[in-house]
Coordinates of C-alpha atoms in Angstrom, one line a residue:
Chain A
N1 CA 113.7 83.4 136.6
A2 CA 109.8 83.1 137.2
G3 CA 109.9 79.2 136.7
V4 CA 106.3 77.7 136.8
T5 CA 103.7 80.1 136.4
Q6 CA 99.8 79.6 136.8
T7 CA 97.1 81.6 135.6
P8 CA 94.2 82.6 137.0
K9 CA 95.4 81.7 140.9
F10 CA 91.5 81.5 141.8
R11 CA 88.2 81.2 139.9
V12 CA 84.8 80.8 140.6
L13 CA 82.8 79.1 137.7
K14 CA 79.1 78.4 137.3
T15 CA 78.1 74.8 135.9
G16 CA 78.3 74.5 132.6
Q17 CA 80.7 77.2 131.9
S18 CA 83.9 76.8 129.9
M19 CA 87.7 78.4 131.0
T20 CA 91.0 77.9 130.4
L21 CA 94.0 77.5 132.9
L22 CA 97.4 78.7 131.4
C23 CA 100.9 77.4 132.4
A24 CA 103.7 79.0 131.3
Q25 CA 107.4 77.8 132.3
D26 CA 110.4 79.8 131.3
M27 CA 113.4 76.4 131.8
N28 CA 113.2 75.6 128.5
H29 CA 111.6 72.4 129.8
E30 CA 110.6 69.2 127.4
Y31 CA 108.1 67.9 129.8
M32 CA 104.8 69.5 131.1
Y33 CA 102.1 68.0 133.2
W34 CA 98.9 69.0 134.9
Y35 CA 97.7 67.5 138.6
R36 CA 94.6 67.8 140.4
Q37 CA 94.9 68.0 144.3
D38 CA 91.9 66.6 146.1
P39 CA 91.6 66.4 149.8
G40 CA 92.8 62.7 150.8
M41 CA 93.5 61.9 147.1
G42 CA 96.7 63.2 146.5
L43 CA 97.8 64.2 143.2
R44 CA 96.3 62.7 140.1
L45 CA 97.6 63.2 136.7
I46 CA 95.2 64.6 134.2
H47 CA 97.3 65.3 131.0
Y48 CA 100.8 65.5 130.0
S49 CA 103.3 67.0 127.3
V50 CA 106.5 65.4 126.2
G51 CA 107.7 68.2 123.9
E52 CA 105.5 71.2 122.0
G53 CA 102.7 69.8 119.9
T54 CA 102.4 66.6 121.8
T55 CA 99.9 65.7 124.5
A56 CA 98.8 62.3 126.4
K57 CA 96.0 61.3 128.8
G58 CA 97.0 61.0 132.2
E59 CA 94.6 59.1 135.3
V60 CA 91.9 61.3 135.5
P61 CA 91.5 62.9 131.7
D62 CA 87.6 63.5 131.2
G63 CA 86.1 66.6 130.9
Y64 CA 89.3 68.3 130.2
N65 CA 91.3 69.3 127.3
V66 CA 95.0 70.4 126.6
S67 CA 97.4 72.3 124.0
R68 CA 101.1 72.6 123.8
L69 CA 101.3 74.8 120.5
K70 CA 104.6 76.3 122.1
K71 CA 107.1 74.9 124.0
Q72 CA 106.8 77.0 127.3
N73 CA 103.1 76.7 127.3
F74 CA 100.8 74.1 128.5
L75 CA 97.1 75.3 128.9
L76 CA 94.2 73.2 130.4
G77 CA 90.7 73.8 129.2
L78 CA 87.4 73.2 130.9
E79 CA 84.7 73.0 128.2
S80 CA 81.5 72.5 130.3
A81 CA 82.7 73.0 134.1
A82 CA 80.7 70.3 136.7
P83 CA 81.0 70.9 140.6
S84 CA 83.4 67.4 140.6
Q85 CA 85.8 69.7 138.9
T86 CA 85.9 71.7 141.7
S87 CA 89.9 70.9 143.1
V88 CA 93.3 73.0 143.2
Y89 CA 95.1 72.6 140.0
F90 CA 99.0 72.3 139.4
C91 CA 101.4 72.7 136.6
A92 CA 104.3 71.1 136.4
S93 CA 107.4 71.0 134.2
S94 CA 110.4 69.3 133.9
L95 CA 113.8 68.7 131.8
G96 CA 113.2 64.9 131.4
V97 CA 110.6 62.2 132.7
N98 CA 113.1 61.3 135.6
T99 CA 114.4 64.7 136.5
E100 CA 113.0 67.1 139.2
A101 CA 109.6 68.5 138.4
F102 CA 109.0 72.0 139.3
F103 CA 105.7 73.4 140.1
G104 CA 103.6 76.2 139.8
Q105 CA 101.6 77.6 142.7
G106 CA 98.4 76.3 141.8
T107 CA 95.0 77.4 140.8
R108 CA 92.2 77.1 143.2
L109 CA 89.0 76.4 141.1
T110 CA 85.3 76.3 142.6
V111 CA 82.6 74.9 140.8
V112 CA 79.3 75.9 141.7
Chain B
A1 CA 101.7 49.0 136.2
Q2 CA 102.7 51.4 138.9
S3 CA 101.6 52.3 142.5
V4 CA 102.7 54.0 145.4
A5 CA 101.0 53.8 148.8
Q6 CA 101.8 56.3 152.3
P7 CA 100.2 54.3 155.0
E8 CA 100.2 57.3 157.5
D9 CA 98.0 60.3 156.7
Q10 CA 99.3 62.0 159.5
V11 CA 102.5 61.6 161.3
N12 CA 103.3 63.9 164.6
V13 CA 106.7 63.8 166.3
A14 CA 108.6 66.1 169.2
E15 CA 110.8 68.4 168.1
G16 CA 114.3 67.2 168.1
N17 CA 113.3 63.6 167.7
P18 CA 114.2 61.9 164.6
L19 CA 111.5 61.6 162.2
T20 CA 109.8 58.9 159.5
V21 CA 107.6 59.2 156.6
K22 CA 107.1 55.6 154.9
C23 CA 106.4 54.6 151.6
T24 CA 106.1 51.8 149.8
Y25 CA 105.8 51.0 146.1
S26 CA 104.9 48.3 143.2
V27 CA 106.2 48.7 139.6
S28 CA 107.1 46.1 136.9
G29 CA 110.4 46.8 136.2
N30 CA 112.7 49.2 138.1
P31 CA 111.9 51.7 140.4
Y32 CA 112.7 55.4 140.3
L33 CA 111.4 57.2 143.4
F34 CA 111.0 61.2 144.8
W35 CA 109.8 62.4 147.7
Y36 CA 108.4 66.1 147.3
V37 CA 107.1 68.5 150.3
Q38 CA 104.2 70.8 150.0
Y39 CA 104.0 73.7 152.3
P40 CA 100.6 75.5 152.7
N41 CA 98.9 77.2 149.8
R42 CA 102.2 76.3 147.7
G43 CA 103.2 74.4 144.6
L44 CA 105.1 71.1 146.0
Q45 CA 109.1 71.2 146.3
F46 CA 111.3 68.7 145.2
L47 CA 113.5 66.7 148.0
L48 CA 115.1 63.9 146.5
K49 CA 115.5 61.0 144.5
Y50 CA 116.7 57.6 144.1
I51 CA 117.4 56.4 140.3
T52 CA 120.3 54.0 140.7
G53 CA 123.3 53.7 143.0
D54 CA 123.5 54.1 146.6
N55 CA 120.6 52.9 148.7
L56 CA 120.9 56.3 151.1
V57 CA 119.7 58.9 149.1
K58 CA 120.6 62.3 150.9
G59 CA 118.3 65.5 149.6
S60 CA 117.5 69.0 150.7
Y61 CA 117.0 70.2 154.2
G62 CA 118.7 67.4 156.2
F63 CA 116.3 64.9 154.6
E64 CA 117.5 61.4 153.6
A65 CA 115.8 58.3 151.9
E66 CA 116.6 54.7 152.1
F67 CA 116.0 52.7 149.4
N68 CA 114.9 49.0 150.0
K69 CA 114.1 46.5 147.3
S70 CA 113.6 43.7 149.1
Q71 CA 110.5 45.5 151.6
T72 CA 109.4 47.8 148.3
S73 CA 110.4 50.7 150.2
F74 CA 111.7 54.3 150.6
H75 CA 111.2 55.9 153.5
L76 CA 111.8 59.3 154.3
K77 CA 113.8 60.1 157.2
K78 CA 115.6 62.8 159.5
P79 CA 117.5 62.7 162.5
S80 CA 115.9 65.7 164.2
A81 CA 112.9 67.5 163.2
L82 CA 112.0 70.8 163.3
V83 CA 109.3 72.7 163.7
S84 CA 109.6 74.3 160.1
D85 CA 109.5 70.7 158.7
S86 CA 105.7 70.4 159.2
A87 CA 104.2 70.1 155.7
L88 CA 102.4 67.6 153.6
Y89 CA 104.6 65.2 151.9
F90 CA 104.4 62.9 148.7
C91 CA 106.0 60.0 147.5
A92 CA 106.1 59.3 144.1
V93 CA 107.4 56.6 141.6
R94 CA 107.5 55.8 137.9
D95 CA 108.9 52.4 136.3
G96 CA 111.9 52.9 134.3
W97 CA 110.3 50.4 131.6
S98 CA 107.9 52.2 130.7
G99 CA 109.0 54.6 128.8
N100 CA 107.9 58.6 129.4
T101 CA 104.8 57.3 131.6
P102 CA 105.5 60.1 134.4
L103 CA 105.0 60.3 137.9
V104 CA 102.3 58.2 140.1
F105 CA 101.8 60.0 143.6
G106 CA 100.9 58.6 146.9
K107 CA 98.0 60.6 148.5
G108 CA 100.5 62.4 151.0
T109 CA 101.6 62.5 154.5
R110 CA 100.9 65.4 156.9
L111 CA 103.9 65.6 159.3
S112 CA 103.2 67.7 162.1
V113 CA 106.5 68.7 164.2
I114 CA 105.5 69.9 168.0
A115 CA 107.6 72.4 169.8

């Protein structure tokens, strides 16, 4: 049982490049989330999904897009990367909004 | 609106001593409160939660937290700290009246247990 798997684990991008981060969960969870973690800022919610085919904006959605075409996958896209998007990105999933969230191991992204 | 504050960036405690990591919150409705722990280069792991019921909640690894409505606090505690408890701890809250709105996390408190 893999839980929540994030791909890739590390990436270096040049300013203006695009990329997609993939999150996959095998727990049949309805809710999925993308967070970014920055020193001194804690975890900030980028986008989330309450079910297949749905997405919603979180606290810091600008510069990111998401899709949830399949229940088990939640993709985070950066269309034109900026240095301010250098961060560690975490995906998480939960069965319900008040149940325990399971986190992936993170993706360390550097934009130069 | 919902928010959570962890007033201490760093907590240092000697092994064997009790530890407390502080958390205060603000919500319009009913608070649903969570604690997570993050070890180096790992994702967050769930420790415990308060939804309703007994104000003292017991969780994983011997941790517990006490919900105090009058002080709007949810401090994390452990009677006897271990070196292996050294990690980054996050408090999180959501407003039970806010529909599907996800958790809001605090900035984290780094716990260092010294042998």
